[in-house]
Short mmCIF file of C-alpha atoms in Angstrom, two decimals:
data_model
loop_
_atom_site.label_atom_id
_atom_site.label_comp_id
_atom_site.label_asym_id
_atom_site.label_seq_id
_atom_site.Cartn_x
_atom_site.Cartn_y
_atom_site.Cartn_z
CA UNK G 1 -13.58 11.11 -23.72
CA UNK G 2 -9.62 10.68 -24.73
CA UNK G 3 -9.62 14.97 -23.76
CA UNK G 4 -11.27 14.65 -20.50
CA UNK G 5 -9.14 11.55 -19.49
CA UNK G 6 -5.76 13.77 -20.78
CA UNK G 7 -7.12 16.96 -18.42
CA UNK G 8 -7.77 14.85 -15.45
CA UNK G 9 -4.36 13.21 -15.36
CA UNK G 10 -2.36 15.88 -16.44
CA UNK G 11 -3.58 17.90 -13.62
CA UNK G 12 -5.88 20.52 -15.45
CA UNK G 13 -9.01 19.78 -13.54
CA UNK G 14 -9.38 20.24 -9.93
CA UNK G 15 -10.63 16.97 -8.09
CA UNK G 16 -13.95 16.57 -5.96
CA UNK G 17 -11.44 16.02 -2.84
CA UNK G 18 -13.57 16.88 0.20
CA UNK G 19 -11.56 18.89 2.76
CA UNK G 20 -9.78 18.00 5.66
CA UNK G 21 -11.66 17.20 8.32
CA UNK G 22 -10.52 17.03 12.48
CA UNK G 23 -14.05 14.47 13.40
CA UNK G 24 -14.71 12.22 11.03
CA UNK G 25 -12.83 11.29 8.32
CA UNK G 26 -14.51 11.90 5.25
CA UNK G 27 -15.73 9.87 2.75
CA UNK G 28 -13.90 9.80 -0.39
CA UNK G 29 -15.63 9.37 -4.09
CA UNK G 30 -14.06 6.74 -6.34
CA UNK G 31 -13.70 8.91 -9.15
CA UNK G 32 -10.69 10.48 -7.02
CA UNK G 33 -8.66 7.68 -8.32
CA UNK G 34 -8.58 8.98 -12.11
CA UNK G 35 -6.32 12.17 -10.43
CA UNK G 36 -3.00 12.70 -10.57
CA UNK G 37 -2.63 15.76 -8.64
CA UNK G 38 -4.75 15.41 -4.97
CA UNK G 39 -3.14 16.89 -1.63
CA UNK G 40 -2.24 14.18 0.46
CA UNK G 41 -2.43 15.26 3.74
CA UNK G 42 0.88 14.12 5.88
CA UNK G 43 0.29 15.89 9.07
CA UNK G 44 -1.26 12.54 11.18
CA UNK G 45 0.91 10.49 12.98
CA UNK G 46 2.54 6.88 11.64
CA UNK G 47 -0.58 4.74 12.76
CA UNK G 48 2.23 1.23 12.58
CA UNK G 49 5.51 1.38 14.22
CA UNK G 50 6.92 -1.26 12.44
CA UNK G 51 6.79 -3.90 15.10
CA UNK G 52 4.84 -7.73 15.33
CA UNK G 53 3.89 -6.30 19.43
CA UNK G 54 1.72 -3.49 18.82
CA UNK G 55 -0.64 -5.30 16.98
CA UNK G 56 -3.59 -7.07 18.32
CA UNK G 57 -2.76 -11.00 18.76
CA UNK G 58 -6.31 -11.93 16.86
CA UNK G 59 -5.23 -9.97 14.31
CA UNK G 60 -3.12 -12.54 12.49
CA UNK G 61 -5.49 -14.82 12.08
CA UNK G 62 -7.91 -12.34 11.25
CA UNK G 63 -5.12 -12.22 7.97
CA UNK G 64 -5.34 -15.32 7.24
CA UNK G 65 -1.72 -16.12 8.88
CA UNK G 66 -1.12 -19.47 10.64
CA UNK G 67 2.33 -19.32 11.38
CA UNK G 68 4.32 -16.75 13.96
CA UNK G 69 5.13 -13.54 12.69
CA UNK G 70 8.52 -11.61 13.63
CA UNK G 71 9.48 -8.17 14.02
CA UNK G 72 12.38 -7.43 11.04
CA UNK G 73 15.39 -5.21 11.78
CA UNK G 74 15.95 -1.62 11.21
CA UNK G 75 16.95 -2.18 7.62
CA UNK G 76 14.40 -4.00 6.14
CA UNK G 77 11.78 -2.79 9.30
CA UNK G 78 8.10 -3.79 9.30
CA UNK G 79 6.38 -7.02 10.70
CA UNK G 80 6.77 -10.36 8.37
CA UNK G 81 5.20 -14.16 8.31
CA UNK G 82 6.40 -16.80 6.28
CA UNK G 83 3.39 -18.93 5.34
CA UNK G 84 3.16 -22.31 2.63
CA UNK G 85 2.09 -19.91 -0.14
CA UNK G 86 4.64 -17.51 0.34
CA UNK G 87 5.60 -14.18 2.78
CA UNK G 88 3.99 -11.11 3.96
CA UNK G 89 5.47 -7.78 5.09
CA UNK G 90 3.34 -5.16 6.92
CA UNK G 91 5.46 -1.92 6.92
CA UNK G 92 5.05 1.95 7.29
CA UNK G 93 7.55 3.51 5.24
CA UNK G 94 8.89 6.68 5.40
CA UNK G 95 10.86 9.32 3.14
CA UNK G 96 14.23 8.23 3.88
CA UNK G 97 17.80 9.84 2.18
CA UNK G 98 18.24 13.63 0.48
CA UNK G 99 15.68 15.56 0.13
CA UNK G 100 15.62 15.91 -3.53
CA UNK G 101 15.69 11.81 -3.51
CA UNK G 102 12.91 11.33 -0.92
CA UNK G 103 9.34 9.39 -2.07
CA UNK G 104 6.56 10.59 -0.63
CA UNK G 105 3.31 8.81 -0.79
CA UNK G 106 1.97 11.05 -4.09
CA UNK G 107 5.07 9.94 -5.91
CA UNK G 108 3.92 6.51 -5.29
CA UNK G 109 0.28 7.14 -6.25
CA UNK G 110 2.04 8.60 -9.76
CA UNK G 111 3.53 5.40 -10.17
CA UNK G 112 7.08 6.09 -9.52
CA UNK G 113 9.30 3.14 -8.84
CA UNK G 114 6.46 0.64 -9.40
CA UNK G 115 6.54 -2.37 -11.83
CA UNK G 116 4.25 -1.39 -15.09
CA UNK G 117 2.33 -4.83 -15.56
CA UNK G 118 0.33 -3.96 -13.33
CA UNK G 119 -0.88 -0.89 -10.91
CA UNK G 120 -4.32 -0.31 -9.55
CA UNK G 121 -5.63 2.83 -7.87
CA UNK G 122 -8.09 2.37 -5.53
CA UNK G 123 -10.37 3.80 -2.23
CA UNK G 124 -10.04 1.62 0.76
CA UNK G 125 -13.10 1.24 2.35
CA UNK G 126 -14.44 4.58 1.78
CA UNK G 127 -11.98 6.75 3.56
CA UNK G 128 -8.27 5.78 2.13
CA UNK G 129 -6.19 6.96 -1.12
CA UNK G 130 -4.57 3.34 -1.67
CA UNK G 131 -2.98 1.55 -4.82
CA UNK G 132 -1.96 -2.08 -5.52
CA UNK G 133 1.69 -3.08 -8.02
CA UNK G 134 3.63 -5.38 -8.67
CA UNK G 135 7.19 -4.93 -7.66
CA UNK G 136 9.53 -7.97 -7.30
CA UNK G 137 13.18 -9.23 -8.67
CA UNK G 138 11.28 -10.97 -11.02
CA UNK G 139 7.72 -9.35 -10.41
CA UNK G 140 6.99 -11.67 -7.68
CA UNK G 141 5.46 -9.42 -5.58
CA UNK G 142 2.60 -7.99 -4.94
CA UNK G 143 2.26 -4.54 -2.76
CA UNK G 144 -0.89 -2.50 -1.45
CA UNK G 145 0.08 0.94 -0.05
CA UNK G 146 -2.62 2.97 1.86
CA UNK G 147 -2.43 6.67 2.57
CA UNK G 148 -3.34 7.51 6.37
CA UNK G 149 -2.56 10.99 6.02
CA UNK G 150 1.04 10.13 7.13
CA UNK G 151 4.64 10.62 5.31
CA UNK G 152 4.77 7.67 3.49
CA UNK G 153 2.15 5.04 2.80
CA UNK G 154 1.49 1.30 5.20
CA UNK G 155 2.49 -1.19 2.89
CA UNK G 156 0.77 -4.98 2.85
CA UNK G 157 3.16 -6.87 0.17
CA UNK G 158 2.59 -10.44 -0.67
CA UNK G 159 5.62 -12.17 -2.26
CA UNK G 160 5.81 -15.69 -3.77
CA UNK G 161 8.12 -18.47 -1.88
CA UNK G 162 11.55 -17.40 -1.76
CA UNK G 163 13.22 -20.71 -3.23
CA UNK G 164 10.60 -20.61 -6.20
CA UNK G 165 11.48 -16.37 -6.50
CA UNK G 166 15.41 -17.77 -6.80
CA UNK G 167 14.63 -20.55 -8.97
CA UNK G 168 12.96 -17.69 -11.35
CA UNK G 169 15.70 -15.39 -11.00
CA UNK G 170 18.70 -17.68 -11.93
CA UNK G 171 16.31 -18.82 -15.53
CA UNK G 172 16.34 -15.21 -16.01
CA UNK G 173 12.10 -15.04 -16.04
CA UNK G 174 9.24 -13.88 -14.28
CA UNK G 175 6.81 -14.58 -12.30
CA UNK G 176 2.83 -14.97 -14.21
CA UNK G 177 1.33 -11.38 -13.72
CA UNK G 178 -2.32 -13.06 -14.27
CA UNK G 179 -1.28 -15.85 -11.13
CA UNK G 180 0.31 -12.51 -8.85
CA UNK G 181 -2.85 -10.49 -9.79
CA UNK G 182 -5.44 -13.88 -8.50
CA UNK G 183 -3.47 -15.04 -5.42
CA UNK G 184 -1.21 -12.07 -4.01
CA UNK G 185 -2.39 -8.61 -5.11
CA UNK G 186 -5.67 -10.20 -4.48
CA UNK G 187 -4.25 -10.79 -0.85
CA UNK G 188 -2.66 -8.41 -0.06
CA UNK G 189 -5.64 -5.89 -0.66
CA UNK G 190 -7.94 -8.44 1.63
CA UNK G 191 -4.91 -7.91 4.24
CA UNK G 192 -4.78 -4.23 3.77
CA UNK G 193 -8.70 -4.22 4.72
CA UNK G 194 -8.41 -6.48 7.73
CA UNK G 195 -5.10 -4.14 8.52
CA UNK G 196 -6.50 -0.97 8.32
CA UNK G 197 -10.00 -1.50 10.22
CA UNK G 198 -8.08 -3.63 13.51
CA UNK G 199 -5.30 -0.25 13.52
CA UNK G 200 -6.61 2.96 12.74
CA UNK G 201 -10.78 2.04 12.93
CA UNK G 202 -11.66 6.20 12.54
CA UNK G 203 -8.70 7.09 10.41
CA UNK G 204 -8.84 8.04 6.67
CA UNK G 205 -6.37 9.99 4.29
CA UNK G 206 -8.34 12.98 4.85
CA UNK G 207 -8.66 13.00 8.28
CA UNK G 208 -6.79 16.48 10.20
CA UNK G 209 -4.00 15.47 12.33
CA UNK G 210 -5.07 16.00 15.94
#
């Protein structure tokens, strides 16, 4: 079992990826997430511009979000909420910088860059490559990226209070992996459902751009 698990991640074994299709977007088996080395597609459009607007108004509630979300600048782009429990941050990223420096979204599905207490691979309802981390000053957030056969991957990341993130940062601790995992990556995987089904309804990572 150890050999099979070694061949599968280091690449040695082709996965049971279905091909690209231009009508529906296939459905994708769950053993896909045990693979290192699948073709994501990024020939589809961004499918989130980055801005509160464009989104259905219903749609925020539909996320559980009770207060008014705001469109953040160019730096830091992507559509936030600050709610009692904590923030949220909807954002499609995109390879940014030298080429040779630029993340794509496999480099994220290999784990680069991502906290190592805790990263999940999953499929999003049937159609989507996505993965859940932690990431965080002081691993106090929680981050859901979902491939939509674009560049980079739409983020959902659920972060803790900002005050209680500081508090934790100046004793020098984290935040509880086992409380992140129950109440934000927990969140912001619900969110990433809701997300993905209001925005991009026939979409799927291996849906043909068209």
């Amino acid at each position: 079992m150890a050999l099979i698990g070694g061949l599968l991640t280091a690449g040695c074994v082709a996965p049971p990826e279905p091909p690209l299709s231009s009508g529906t977007s296939p459905v994708l088996s769950e053993e896909l997430v045990a693979y290192d080395n699948l073709e994501f597609a990024t020939g589809r459009r961004a499918v989130f511009e980055n801005t509160c607007e464009e989104l259905p108004p219903e749609l925020f509630a539909e996320l559980g979000l009770t207060t008014e979300p705001y469109t953040l600048d160019a730096m830091s782009p992507g559509c936030a909420a600050e709610e009692e429990w904590g923030r949220v941050v909807i954002e499609q990223t995109a390879p940014r910088g030298r080429e040779s420096q630029r993340r794509y979204f496999g480099d994220t599905w290999n784990g680069e860059g991502s906290y190592s207490d805790h990263f999940r691979r999953w499929i999003l309802d049937d159609r989507y490559y996505a993965l859940t981390y932690q990431g965080g000053s002081v691993g106090d957030t929680c981050t859901t990226a979902i491939h939509t056969g674009y560049l980079g991957p739409l983020t959902v990341s659920a972060s803790i209070p900002t005050d209680e993130r500081e508090l934790l940062y100046v004793q020098d601790q984290d935040f509880d992996i086992e409380t992140l995992i129950a109440d934000y990556c927990s969140r912001s995987e619900q969110m990433a459902e809701v997300l993905v089904a209001a925005i991009d309804p026939e979409g799927g990572s291996r849906l043909a751009a068209g």
